[in-house]
Tab-separated table of C-alpha atoms and ligand atoms in Angstrom:
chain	number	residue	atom	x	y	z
A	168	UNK	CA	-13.882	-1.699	-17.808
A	169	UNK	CA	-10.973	-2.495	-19.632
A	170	UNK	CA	-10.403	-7.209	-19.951
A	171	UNK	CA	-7.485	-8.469	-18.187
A	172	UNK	CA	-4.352	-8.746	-20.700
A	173	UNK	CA	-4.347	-12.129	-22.518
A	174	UNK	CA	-1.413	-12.771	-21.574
A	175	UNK	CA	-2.427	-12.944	-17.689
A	176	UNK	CA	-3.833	-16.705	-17.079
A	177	UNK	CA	-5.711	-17.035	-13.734
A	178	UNK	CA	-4.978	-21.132	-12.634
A	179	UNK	CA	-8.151	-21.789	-9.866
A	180	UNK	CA	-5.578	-24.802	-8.179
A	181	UNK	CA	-4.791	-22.781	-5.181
A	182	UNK	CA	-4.958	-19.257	-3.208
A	183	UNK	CA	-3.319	-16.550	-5.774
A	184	UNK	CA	-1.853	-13.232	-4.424
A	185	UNK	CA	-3.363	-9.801	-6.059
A	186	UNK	CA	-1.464	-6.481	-5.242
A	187	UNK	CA	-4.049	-3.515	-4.902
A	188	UNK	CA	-2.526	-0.565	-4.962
A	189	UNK	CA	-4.415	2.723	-3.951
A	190	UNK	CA	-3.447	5.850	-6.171
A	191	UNK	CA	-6.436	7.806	-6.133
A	192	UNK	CA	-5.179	10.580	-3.613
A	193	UNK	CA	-4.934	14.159	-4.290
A	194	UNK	CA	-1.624	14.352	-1.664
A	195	UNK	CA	-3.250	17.058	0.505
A	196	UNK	CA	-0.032	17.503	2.872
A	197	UNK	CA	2.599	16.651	0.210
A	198	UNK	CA	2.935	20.623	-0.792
A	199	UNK	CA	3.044	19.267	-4.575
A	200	UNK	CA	1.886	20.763	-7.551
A	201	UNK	CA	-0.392	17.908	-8.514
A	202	UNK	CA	-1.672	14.364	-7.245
A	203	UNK	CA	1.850	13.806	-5.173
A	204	UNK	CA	2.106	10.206	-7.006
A	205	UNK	CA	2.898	11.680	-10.510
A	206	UNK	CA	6.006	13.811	-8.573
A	207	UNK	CA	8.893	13.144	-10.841
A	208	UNK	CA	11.211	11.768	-8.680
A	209	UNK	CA	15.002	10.429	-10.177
A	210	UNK	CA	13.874	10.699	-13.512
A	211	UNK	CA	10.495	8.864	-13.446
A	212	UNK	CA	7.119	9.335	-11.743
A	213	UNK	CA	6.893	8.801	-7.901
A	214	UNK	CA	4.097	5.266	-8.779
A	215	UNK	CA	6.328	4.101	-11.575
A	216	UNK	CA	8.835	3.160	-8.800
A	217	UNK	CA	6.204	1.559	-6.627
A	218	UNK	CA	5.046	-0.272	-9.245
A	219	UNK	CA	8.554	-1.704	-10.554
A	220	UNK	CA	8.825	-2.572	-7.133
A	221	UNK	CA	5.936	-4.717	-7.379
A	222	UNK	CA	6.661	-6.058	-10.496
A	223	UNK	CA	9.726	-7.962	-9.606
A	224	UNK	CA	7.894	-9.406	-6.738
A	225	UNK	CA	7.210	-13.230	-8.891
A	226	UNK	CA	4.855	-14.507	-6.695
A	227	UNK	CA	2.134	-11.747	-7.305
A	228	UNK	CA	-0.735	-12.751	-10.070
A	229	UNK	CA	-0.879	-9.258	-10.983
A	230	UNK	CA	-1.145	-5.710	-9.413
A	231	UNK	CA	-3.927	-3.581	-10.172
A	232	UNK	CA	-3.760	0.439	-9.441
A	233	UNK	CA	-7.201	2.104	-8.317
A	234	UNK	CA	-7.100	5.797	-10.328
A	235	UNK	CA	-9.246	8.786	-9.554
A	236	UNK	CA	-12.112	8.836	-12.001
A	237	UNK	CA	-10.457	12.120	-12.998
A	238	UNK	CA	-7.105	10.490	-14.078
A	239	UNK	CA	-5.931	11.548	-17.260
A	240	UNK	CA	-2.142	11.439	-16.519
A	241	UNK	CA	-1.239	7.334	-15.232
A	242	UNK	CA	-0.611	6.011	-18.757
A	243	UNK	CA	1.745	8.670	-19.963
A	244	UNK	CA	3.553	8.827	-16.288
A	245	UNK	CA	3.515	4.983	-15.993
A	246	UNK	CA	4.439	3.977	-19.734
A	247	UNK	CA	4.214	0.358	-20.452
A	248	UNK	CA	2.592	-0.640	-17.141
A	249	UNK	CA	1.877	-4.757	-17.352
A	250	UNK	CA	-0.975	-4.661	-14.759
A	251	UNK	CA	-4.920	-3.955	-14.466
A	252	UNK	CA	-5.754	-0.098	-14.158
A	253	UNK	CA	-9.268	1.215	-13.031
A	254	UNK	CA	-10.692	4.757	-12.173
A	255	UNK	CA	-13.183	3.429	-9.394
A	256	UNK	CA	-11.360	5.922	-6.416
A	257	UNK	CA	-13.338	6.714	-4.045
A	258	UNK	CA	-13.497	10.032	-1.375
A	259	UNK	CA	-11.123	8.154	1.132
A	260	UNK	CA	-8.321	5.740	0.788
A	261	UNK	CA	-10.744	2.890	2.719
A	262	UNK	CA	-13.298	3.367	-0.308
A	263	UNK	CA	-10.832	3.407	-2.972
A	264	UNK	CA	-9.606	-0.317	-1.640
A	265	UNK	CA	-12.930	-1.157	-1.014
A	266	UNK	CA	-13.684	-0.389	-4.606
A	267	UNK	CA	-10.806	-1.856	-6.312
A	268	UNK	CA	-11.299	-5.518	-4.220
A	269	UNK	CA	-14.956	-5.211	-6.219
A	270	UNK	CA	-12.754	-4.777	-9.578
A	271	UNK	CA	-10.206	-7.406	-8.518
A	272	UNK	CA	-13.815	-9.674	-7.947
A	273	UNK	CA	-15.352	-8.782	-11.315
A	274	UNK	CA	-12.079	-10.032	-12.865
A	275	UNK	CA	-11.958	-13.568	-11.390
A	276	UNK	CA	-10.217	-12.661	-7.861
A	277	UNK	CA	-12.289	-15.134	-5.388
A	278	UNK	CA	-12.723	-14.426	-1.864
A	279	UNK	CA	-9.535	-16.965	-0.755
A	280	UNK	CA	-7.003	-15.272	-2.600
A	281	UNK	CA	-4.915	-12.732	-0.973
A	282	UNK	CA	-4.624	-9.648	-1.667
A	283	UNK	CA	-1.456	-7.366	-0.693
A	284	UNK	CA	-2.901	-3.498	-0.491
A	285	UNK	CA	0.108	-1.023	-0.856
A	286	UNK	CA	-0.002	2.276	-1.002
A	287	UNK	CA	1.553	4.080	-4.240
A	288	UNK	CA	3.027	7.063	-2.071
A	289	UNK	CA	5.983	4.117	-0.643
A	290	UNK	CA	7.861	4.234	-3.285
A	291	UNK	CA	10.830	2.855	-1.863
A	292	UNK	CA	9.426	-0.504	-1.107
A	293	UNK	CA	11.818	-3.447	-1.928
A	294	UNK	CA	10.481	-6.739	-3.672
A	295	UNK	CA	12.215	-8.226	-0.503
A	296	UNK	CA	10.137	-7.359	1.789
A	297	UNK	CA	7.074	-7.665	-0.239
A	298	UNK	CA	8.454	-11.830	-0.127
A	299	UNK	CA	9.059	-11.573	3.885
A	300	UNK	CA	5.199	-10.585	4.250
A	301	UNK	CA	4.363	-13.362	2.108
A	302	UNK	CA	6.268	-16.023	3.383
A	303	UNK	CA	5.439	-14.506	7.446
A	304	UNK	CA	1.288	-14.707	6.307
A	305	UNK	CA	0.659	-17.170	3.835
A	306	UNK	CA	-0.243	-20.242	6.070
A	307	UNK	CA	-1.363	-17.479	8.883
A	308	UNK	CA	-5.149	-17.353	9.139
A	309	UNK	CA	-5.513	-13.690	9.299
A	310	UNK	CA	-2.996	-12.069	7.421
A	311	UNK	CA	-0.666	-9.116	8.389
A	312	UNK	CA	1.377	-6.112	7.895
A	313	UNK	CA	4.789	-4.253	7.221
A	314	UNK	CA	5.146	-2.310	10.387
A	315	UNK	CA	8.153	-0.608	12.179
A	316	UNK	CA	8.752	-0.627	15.856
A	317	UNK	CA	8.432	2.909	17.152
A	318	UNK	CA	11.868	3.767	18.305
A	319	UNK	CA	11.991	7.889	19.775
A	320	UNK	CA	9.772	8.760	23.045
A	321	UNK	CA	6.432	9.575	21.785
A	322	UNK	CA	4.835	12.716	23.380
A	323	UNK	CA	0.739	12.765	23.559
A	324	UNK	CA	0.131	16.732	22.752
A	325	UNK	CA	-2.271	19.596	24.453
A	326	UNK	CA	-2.308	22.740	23.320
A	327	UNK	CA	1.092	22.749	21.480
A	328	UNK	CA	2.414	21.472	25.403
A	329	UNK	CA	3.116	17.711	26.523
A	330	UNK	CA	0.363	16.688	27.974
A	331	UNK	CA	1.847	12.944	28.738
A	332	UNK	CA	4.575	10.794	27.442
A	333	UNK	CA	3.321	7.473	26.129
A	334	UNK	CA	5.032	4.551	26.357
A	335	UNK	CA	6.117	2.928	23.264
A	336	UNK	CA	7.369	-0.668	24.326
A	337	UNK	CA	4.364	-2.918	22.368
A	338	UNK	CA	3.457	0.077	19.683
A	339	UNK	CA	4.370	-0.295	16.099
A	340	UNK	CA	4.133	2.118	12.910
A	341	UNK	CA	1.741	0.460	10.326
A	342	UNK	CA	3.380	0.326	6.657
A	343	UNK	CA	2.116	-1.577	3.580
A	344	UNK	CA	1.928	-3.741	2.202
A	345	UNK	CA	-0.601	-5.297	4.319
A	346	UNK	CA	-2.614	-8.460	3.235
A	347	UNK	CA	-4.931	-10.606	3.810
A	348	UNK	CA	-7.794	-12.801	2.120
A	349	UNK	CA	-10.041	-10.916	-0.328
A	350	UNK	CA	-13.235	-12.175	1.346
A	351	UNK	CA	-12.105	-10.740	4.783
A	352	UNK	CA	-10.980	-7.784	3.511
A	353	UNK	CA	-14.281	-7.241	1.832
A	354	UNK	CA	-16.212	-7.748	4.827
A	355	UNK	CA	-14.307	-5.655	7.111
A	356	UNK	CA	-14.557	-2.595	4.632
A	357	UNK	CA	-18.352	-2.995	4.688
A	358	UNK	CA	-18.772	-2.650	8.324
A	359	UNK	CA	-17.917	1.315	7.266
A	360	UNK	CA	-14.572	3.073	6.083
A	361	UNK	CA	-15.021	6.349	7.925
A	362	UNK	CA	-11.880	6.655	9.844
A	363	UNK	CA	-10.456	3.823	8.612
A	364	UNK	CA	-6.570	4.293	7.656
A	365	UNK	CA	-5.172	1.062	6.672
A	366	UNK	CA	-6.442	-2.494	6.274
A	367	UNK	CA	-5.548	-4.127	9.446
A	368	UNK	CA	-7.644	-1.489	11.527
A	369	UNK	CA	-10.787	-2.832	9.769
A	370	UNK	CA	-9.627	-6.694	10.391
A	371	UNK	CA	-8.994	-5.462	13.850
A	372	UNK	CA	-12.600	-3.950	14.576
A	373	UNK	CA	-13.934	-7.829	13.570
A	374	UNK	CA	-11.837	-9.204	16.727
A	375	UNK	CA	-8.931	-10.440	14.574
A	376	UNK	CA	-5.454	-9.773	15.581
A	377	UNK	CA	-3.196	-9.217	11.895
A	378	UNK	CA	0.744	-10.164	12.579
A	379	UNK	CA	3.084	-7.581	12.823
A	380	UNK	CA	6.043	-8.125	10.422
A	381	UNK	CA	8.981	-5.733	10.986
A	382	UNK	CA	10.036	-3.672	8.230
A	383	UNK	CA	12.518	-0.400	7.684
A	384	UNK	CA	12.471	2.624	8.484
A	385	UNK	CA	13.192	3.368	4.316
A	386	UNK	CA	9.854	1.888	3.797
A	387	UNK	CA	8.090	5.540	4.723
A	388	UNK	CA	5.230	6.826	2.826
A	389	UNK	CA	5.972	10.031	0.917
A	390	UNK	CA	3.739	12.575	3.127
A	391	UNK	CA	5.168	16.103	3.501
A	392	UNK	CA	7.192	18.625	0.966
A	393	UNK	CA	10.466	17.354	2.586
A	394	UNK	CA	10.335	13.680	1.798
A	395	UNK	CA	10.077	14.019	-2.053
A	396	UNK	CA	14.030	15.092	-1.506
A	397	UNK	CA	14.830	12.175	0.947
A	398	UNK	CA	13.060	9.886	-1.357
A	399	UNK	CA	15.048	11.042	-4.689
A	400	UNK	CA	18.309	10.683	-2.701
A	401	UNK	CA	17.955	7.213	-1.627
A	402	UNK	CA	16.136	6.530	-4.932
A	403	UNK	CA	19.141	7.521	-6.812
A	404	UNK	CA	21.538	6.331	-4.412
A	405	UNK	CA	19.905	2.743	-4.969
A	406	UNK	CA	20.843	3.374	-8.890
A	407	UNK	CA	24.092	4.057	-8.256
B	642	C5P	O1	-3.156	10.467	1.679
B	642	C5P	P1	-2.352	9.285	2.051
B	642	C5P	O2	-0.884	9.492	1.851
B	642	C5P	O3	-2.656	8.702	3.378
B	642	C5P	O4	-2.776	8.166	0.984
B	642	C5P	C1	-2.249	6.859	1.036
B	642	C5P	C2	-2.530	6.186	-0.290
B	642	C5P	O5	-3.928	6.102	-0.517
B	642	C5P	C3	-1.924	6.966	-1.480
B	642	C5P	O6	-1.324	6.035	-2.352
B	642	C5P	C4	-3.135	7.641	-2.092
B	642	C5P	O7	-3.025	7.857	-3.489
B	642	C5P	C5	-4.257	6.649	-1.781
B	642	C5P	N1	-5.579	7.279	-1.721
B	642	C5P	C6	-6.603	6.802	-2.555
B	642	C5P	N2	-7.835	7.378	-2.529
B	642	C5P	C7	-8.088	8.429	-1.724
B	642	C5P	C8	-7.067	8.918	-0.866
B	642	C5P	C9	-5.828	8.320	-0.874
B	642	C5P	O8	-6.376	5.859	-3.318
B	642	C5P	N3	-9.296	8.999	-1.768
């Protein structure tokens, strides 16, 4: 396992904020050639933009991607990237976050820092709201999430027919980041990842109740073939 860089000094003094970002998938829905985060998107690889984004966030010790073991493409896509890289993925997203809080421990992360898990596929993330999350949970006691107020009428499906309309008044989308304190996070991800989406679900399941911090629309993970094309647009739009 690669050191950390010299040039990154962990100070002990007080609570530090880790990004973890999980970039082990294989994009199963995204319709891509390969892994959907190495989709070349406005001249540079879908993660380099994530990352950027992350990078101009000043209050973050340092980010560190989780890679497939497999990975033979992130330094070439991502040239130049200042952060810690490790192949420890795991089979779901839950396990590759599980894995990469036990890098962020080997390297000197201690269980009251906080750690800010985003996932690589929102590339359009804004250093903006990254600093909203932190300033909404950093004297919270749980921690919390980007998240988007559902606004159409949501329709619970049977058999390709409505089966009941639910009603959307107190439901949110989750988004990342979400974060919270490296020793919680660690114990809710060993009560069992299977079926376990995001972070705040596992918080959940030990009776805690994450805060909700609203976030765009624009913040939207990169899922299906068609949002590669919405993503470039805005992506280049934002350059211009
Ligand atoms: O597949 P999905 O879009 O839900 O993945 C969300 C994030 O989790 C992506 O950044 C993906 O690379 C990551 N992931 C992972 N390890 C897996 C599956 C997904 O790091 N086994």
């Amino acid at each position: 396992m690669p050191l950390a860089p010299a040039s990154i000094s962990i100070s002990r003094a007080t609570s530090r904020l880790f990004a973890l970002v999980p970039c082990a998938g294989i994009g199963e829905r995204s319709g891509a050639q390969g892994p959907k985060q190495y989709a070349s998107l406005a001249g540079r690889a879908l993660v380099a933009h994530t990352l950027a984004a992350l990078a101009s966030v000043r209050r973050l010790t340092v980010t560190l991607v989780v890679l497939s073991p497999s990975d033979t493409q992130f330094e070439t896509q991502v040239p130049g990237f200042g952060g810690w890289v490790s192949r420890d993925g795991g089979a779901t997203r839950a396990e590759s976050v599980a894995n990469g809080l036990a890098v962020l421990g080997a390297r000197g992360a201690l269980d009251q820092d906080w750690v800010l898990v985003h996932d690589a596929a929102r590339c359009l993330l804004r250093p903006a709201w990254v600093d909203a999350l932190i300033d909404a949970c950093i004297d919270d006691a749980v921690g919390g999430l980007l998240a988007l107020p559902v606004a159409d009428t949501l329709k619970a499906e049977r058999c390709g027919r409505v089966h009941a309309t639910v009603d959307r008044r107190a439901l949110w989308q989750a988004q990342t980041p979400q974060m919270f304190r490296l020793g919680l996070l660690r114990e809710a991800l060993a009560g069992g990842t299977a079926g376990i989406t995001d972070e705040a679900s596992a918080v959940e399941a030990l009776g805690h109740a994450p805060k909700l911090v609203a976030a765009p629309l624009e913040n939207f993970k990169v899922t299906y073939p068609g949002d590669f094309e919405l993503a470039e647009q805005l992506l280049k739009a934002r350059a211009r």
